[in-house]
């Protein structure tokens, strides 16, 4: 006799994929703009967070540093609150499916669309002595990262939206040739929209590769260094604390307000209100305190984790196994569709 079991499976969780490149000291901007938001997503979604080392070598790296930073990034993910019991965390190069799908998607991407990418234009201007083919096809590898996991949402900052767009274009092109192979992912703009700007040129994004270390706050900076950097942030000579996001002359103050808003969870307008009439010195000191208090617990946990290499290794090995299993389902399908002999 057939058993009559009525099951009502729970709605499967939507999947999230994101990652950061281990290319330099992780900044406060990376934390507030990306990693902090990932923590909030881990209960509602099935989350996969990777350390994107394959992308990192599009710009020359010191091998020993890259290796060290990849592990540091993992420790930082966990210290920031990403739970290895809930999320898959792995090193991109540990799952060969990324490079494999990346190659295939190269054959479905046009030179013209890659030439339009603003990040390529920026980076090739900054690294004029090393405009390599990997830098050019960077967005294709990123598309592979995302599409391998049938990802629903990709939490990113505004500067990455063009990459999500091209990923969707490539996926749609492939699907229209071969049927429904890839889920079409969507970018998920971080809640605060916090784009943290350089402390020295607040019209530029805070970047870990900035030549001037005073321009960015590293999550690894000493607390007194963090405070000093904030106190010497570029502002303006108007001397009023107002949040005017569209006024470029206020870029410095806007940025400090955004940072304060992101670390306290308050709205920028209410921060401006709270400090209106105060001097910049008082405000900067308050921002410095708030940032240090945000970084402190993460750093304490980080300092503990980074010493426990065996624990970290366990996490990334497990992560790679799960990532491999998920990615290979997609890769197999792709191989079949394009006509490779599948054993
Ligand atoms: N390009 C991203 C950055 O520089 C890093 C990245 C690589 C990524 N592959 C990804 C982010 C896939 C999200 C999803 O920030």
Short mmCIF file of N, CA and C in Angstrom, two decimals, residues 170-232:
data_model
loop_
_atom_site.label_atom_id
_atom_site.label_comp_id
_atom_site.label_asym_id
_atom_site.label_seq_id
_atom_site.Cartn_x
_atom_site.Cartn_y
_atom_site.Cartn_z
N UNK A 170 25.09 38.17 -19.22
CA UNK A 170 25.74 36.93 -19.66
C UNK A 170 24.81 35.74 -19.39
N UNK A 171 24.19 35.73 -18.21
CA UNK A 171 23.30 34.62 -17.85
C UNK A 171 22.10 34.54 -18.80
N UNK A 172 21.53 35.69 -19.10
CA UNK A 172 20.38 35.70 -20.01
C UNK A 172 20.76 35.24 -21.42
N UNK A 173 21.94 35.65 -21.84
CA UNK A 173 22.41 35.25 -23.17
C UNK A 173 22.58 33.72 -23.21
N UNK A 174 23.19 33.18 -22.18
CA UNK A 174 23.42 31.73 -22.11
C UNK A 174 22.09 30.98 -22.06
N UNK A 175 21.20 31.47 -21.20
CA UNK A 175 19.89 30.82 -21.07
C UNK A 175 19.11 30.86 -22.37
N UNK A 176 19.24 31.95 -23.12
CA UNK A 176 18.42 32.02 -24.33
C UNK A 176 18.98 31.10 -25.40
N UNK A 177 20.25 30.73 -25.28
CA UNK A 177 20.82 29.75 -26.22
C UNK A 177 20.50 28.32 -25.80
N UNK A 178 20.51 28.04 -24.49
CA UNK A 178 20.50 26.65 -24.03
C UNK A 178 19.35 26.28 -23.10
N UNK A 179 18.46 27.19 -22.84
CA UNK A 179 17.39 26.88 -21.89
C UNK A 179 17.76 27.38 -20.51
N UNK A 180 16.93 27.00 -19.54
CA UNK A 180 17.11 27.59 -18.22
C UNK A 180 18.25 26.98 -17.42
N UNK A 181 19.44 27.48 -17.62
CA UNK A 181 20.58 26.91 -16.91
C UNK A 181 20.89 27.71 -15.64
N UNK A 182 20.86 29.03 -15.77
CA UNK A 182 21.24 29.88 -14.65
C UNK A 182 20.05 30.63 -14.09
N UNK A 183 20.00 30.74 -12.79
CA UNK A 183 19.08 31.68 -12.17
C UNK A 183 19.60 33.09 -12.41
N UNK A 184 18.71 34.02 -12.69
CA UNK A 184 19.15 35.40 -12.93
C UNK A 184 19.21 36.13 -11.58
N UNK A 185 20.40 36.48 -11.15
CA UNK A 185 20.55 37.05 -9.80
C UNK A 185 20.21 38.54 -9.76
N UNK A 186 19.94 39.00 -8.57
CA UNK A 186 19.71 40.44 -8.39
C UNK A 186 20.70 41.00 -7.38
N UNK A 187 21.10 42.23 -7.61
CA UNK A 187 21.96 42.91 -6.64
C UNK A 187 21.10 43.31 -5.45
N UNK A 188 21.70 43.26 -4.29
CA UNK A 188 20.98 43.67 -3.09
C UNK A 188 21.79 44.81 -2.50
N UNK A 189 21.31 46.02 -2.68
CA UNK A 189 22.07 47.16 -2.17
C UNK A 189 22.03 47.14 -0.66
N UNK A 190 23.17 47.37 -0.06
CA UNK A 190 23.24 47.30 1.39
C UNK A 190 22.31 48.33 2.01
N UNK A 191 21.74 47.95 3.14
CA UNK A 191 20.65 48.71 3.75
C UNK A 191 20.98 50.18 3.92
N UNK A 192 22.08 50.42 4.60
CA UNK A 192 22.42 51.81 4.87
C UNK A 192 22.87 52.49 3.58
N UNK A 193 23.12 51.70 2.54
CA UNK A 193 23.69 52.27 1.32
C UNK A 193 25.03 52.89 1.66
N UNK A 194 25.57 52.47 2.82
CA UNK A 194 26.76 53.12 3.33
C UNK A 194 27.92 52.95 2.36
N UNK A 195 28.21 54.01 1.66
CA UNK A 195 29.43 54.00 0.87
C UNK A 195 30.37 54.91 1.63
N UNK A 196 31.37 54.30 2.23
CA UNK A 196 32.27 55.08 3.07
C UNK A 196 33.38 55.63 2.18
N UNK A 197 33.60 56.94 2.31
CA UNK A 197 34.54 57.61 1.42
C UNK A 197 35.90 57.78 2.09
N UNK A 198 36.88 58.11 1.27
CA UNK A 198 38.23 58.38 1.76
C UNK A 198 38.20 59.53 2.76
N UNK A 199 39.02 59.42 3.81
CA UNK A 199 39.06 60.49 4.82
C UNK A 199 39.87 61.69 4.31
N UNK A 200 40.69 61.45 3.30
CA UNK A 200 41.53 62.54 2.79
C UNK A 200 40.98 63.16 1.52
N UNK A 201 40.25 62.38 0.72
CA UNK A 201 39.55 62.92 -0.45
C UNK A 201 38.16 62.33 -0.46
N UNK A 202 37.24 62.98 0.26
CA UNK A 202 35.92 62.36 0.49
C UNK A 202 35.03 62.30 -0.76
N UNK A 203 35.60 62.61 -1.93
CA UNK A 203 34.81 62.39 -3.15
C UNK A 203 35.16 61.02 -3.74
N UNK A 204 36.16 60.34 -3.13
CA UNK A 204 36.58 59.01 -3.61
C UNK A 204 36.18 57.96 -2.59
N UNK A 205 35.90 56.74 -3.05
CA UNK A 205 35.56 55.65 -2.14
C UNK A 205 36.75 55.31 -1.24
N UNK A 206 36.48 55.01 0.03
CA UNK A 206 37.56 54.56 0.92
C UNK A 206 38.12 53.24 0.37
N UNK A 207 39.42 53.23 0.09
CA UNK A 207 39.99 52.04 -0.54
C UNK A 207 41.21 51.55 0.21
N UNK A 208 41.28 50.22 0.35
CA UNK A 208 42.41 49.64 1.06
C UNK A 208 43.69 49.74 0.25
N UNK A 209 43.54 50.07 -1.05
CA UNK A 209 44.77 50.20 -1.85
C UNK A 209 45.19 51.66 -2.01
N UNK A 210 44.59 52.56 -1.25
CA UNK A 210 44.99 53.97 -1.30
C UNK A 210 46.44 54.11 -0.85
N UNK A 211 47.20 54.96 -1.58
CA UNK A 211 48.61 55.13 -1.21
C UNK A 211 48.76 55.83 0.14
N UNK A 212 47.82 56.68 0.46
CA UNK A 212 47.90 57.43 1.71
C UNK A 212 47.14 56.69 2.82
N UNK A 213 47.87 56.12 3.78
CA UNK A 213 47.19 55.33 4.82
C UNK A 213 46.24 56.16 5.69
N UNK A 214 46.40 57.49 5.65
CA UNK A 214 45.46 58.33 6.43
C UNK A 214 44.08 58.40 5.78
N UNK A 215 44.00 57.92 4.53
CA UNK A 215 42.73 58.01 3.79
C UNK A 215 41.75 56.93 4.20
N UNK A 216 42.28 55.84 4.77
CA UNK A 216 41.37 54.74 5.12
C UNK A 216 41.63 54.24 6.54
N UNK A 217 40.61 53.66 7.12
CA UNK A 217 40.75 53.03 8.43
C UNK A 217 40.78 51.54 8.20
N UNK A 218 41.85 50.92 8.64
CA UNK A 218 41.94 49.47 8.52
C UNK A 218 41.30 48.87 9.78
N UNK A 219 40.63 47.74 9.60
CA UNK A 219 40.07 47.05 10.77
C UNK A 219 41.19 46.54 11.67
N UNK A 220 42.43 46.60 11.17
CA UNK A 220 43.59 46.12 11.93
C UNK A 220 44.37 47.27 12.57
N UNK A 221 43.96 48.49 12.33
CA UNK A 221 44.67 49.64 12.91
C UNK A 221 44.56 49.64 14.44
N UNK A 222 45.61 50.17 15.08
CA UNK A 222 45.52 50.38 16.53
C UNK A 222 44.39 51.38 16.79
N UNK A 223 43.78 51.25 17.96
CA UNK A 223 42.63 52.12 18.25
C UNK A 223 43.03 53.59 18.25
N UNK A 224 44.22 53.90 18.77
CA UNK A 224 44.60 55.33 18.77
C UNK A 224 44.90 55.85 17.36
N UNK A 225 45.33 54.94 16.48
CA UNK A 225 45.55 55.33 15.08
C UNK A 225 44.20 55.62 14.42
N UNK A 226 43.21 54.78 14.70
CA UNK A 226 41.86 55.00 14.15
C UNK A 226 41.37 56.39 14.56
N UNK A 227 41.50 56.68 15.85
CA UNK A 227 41.02 57.97 16.36
C UNK A 227 41.76 59.12 15.68
N UNK A 228 43.06 58.97 15.54
CA UNK A 228 43.86 60.02 14.93
C UNK A 228 43.45 60.26 13.48
N UNK A 229 43.21 59.19 12.75
CA UNK A 229 42.83 59.33 11.34
C UNK A 229 41.50 60.07 11.20
N UNK A 230 40.57 59.75 12.09
CA UNK A 230 39.26 60.42 12.01
C UNK A 230 39.42 61.89 12.37
N UNK A 231 40.25 62.15 13.37
CA UNK A 231 40.42 63.54 13.79
C UNK A 231 41.14 64.38 12.73
N UNK A 232 41.91 63.72 11.86
CA UNK A 232 42.55 64.51 10.81
C UNK A 232 41.84 64.38 9.45
#
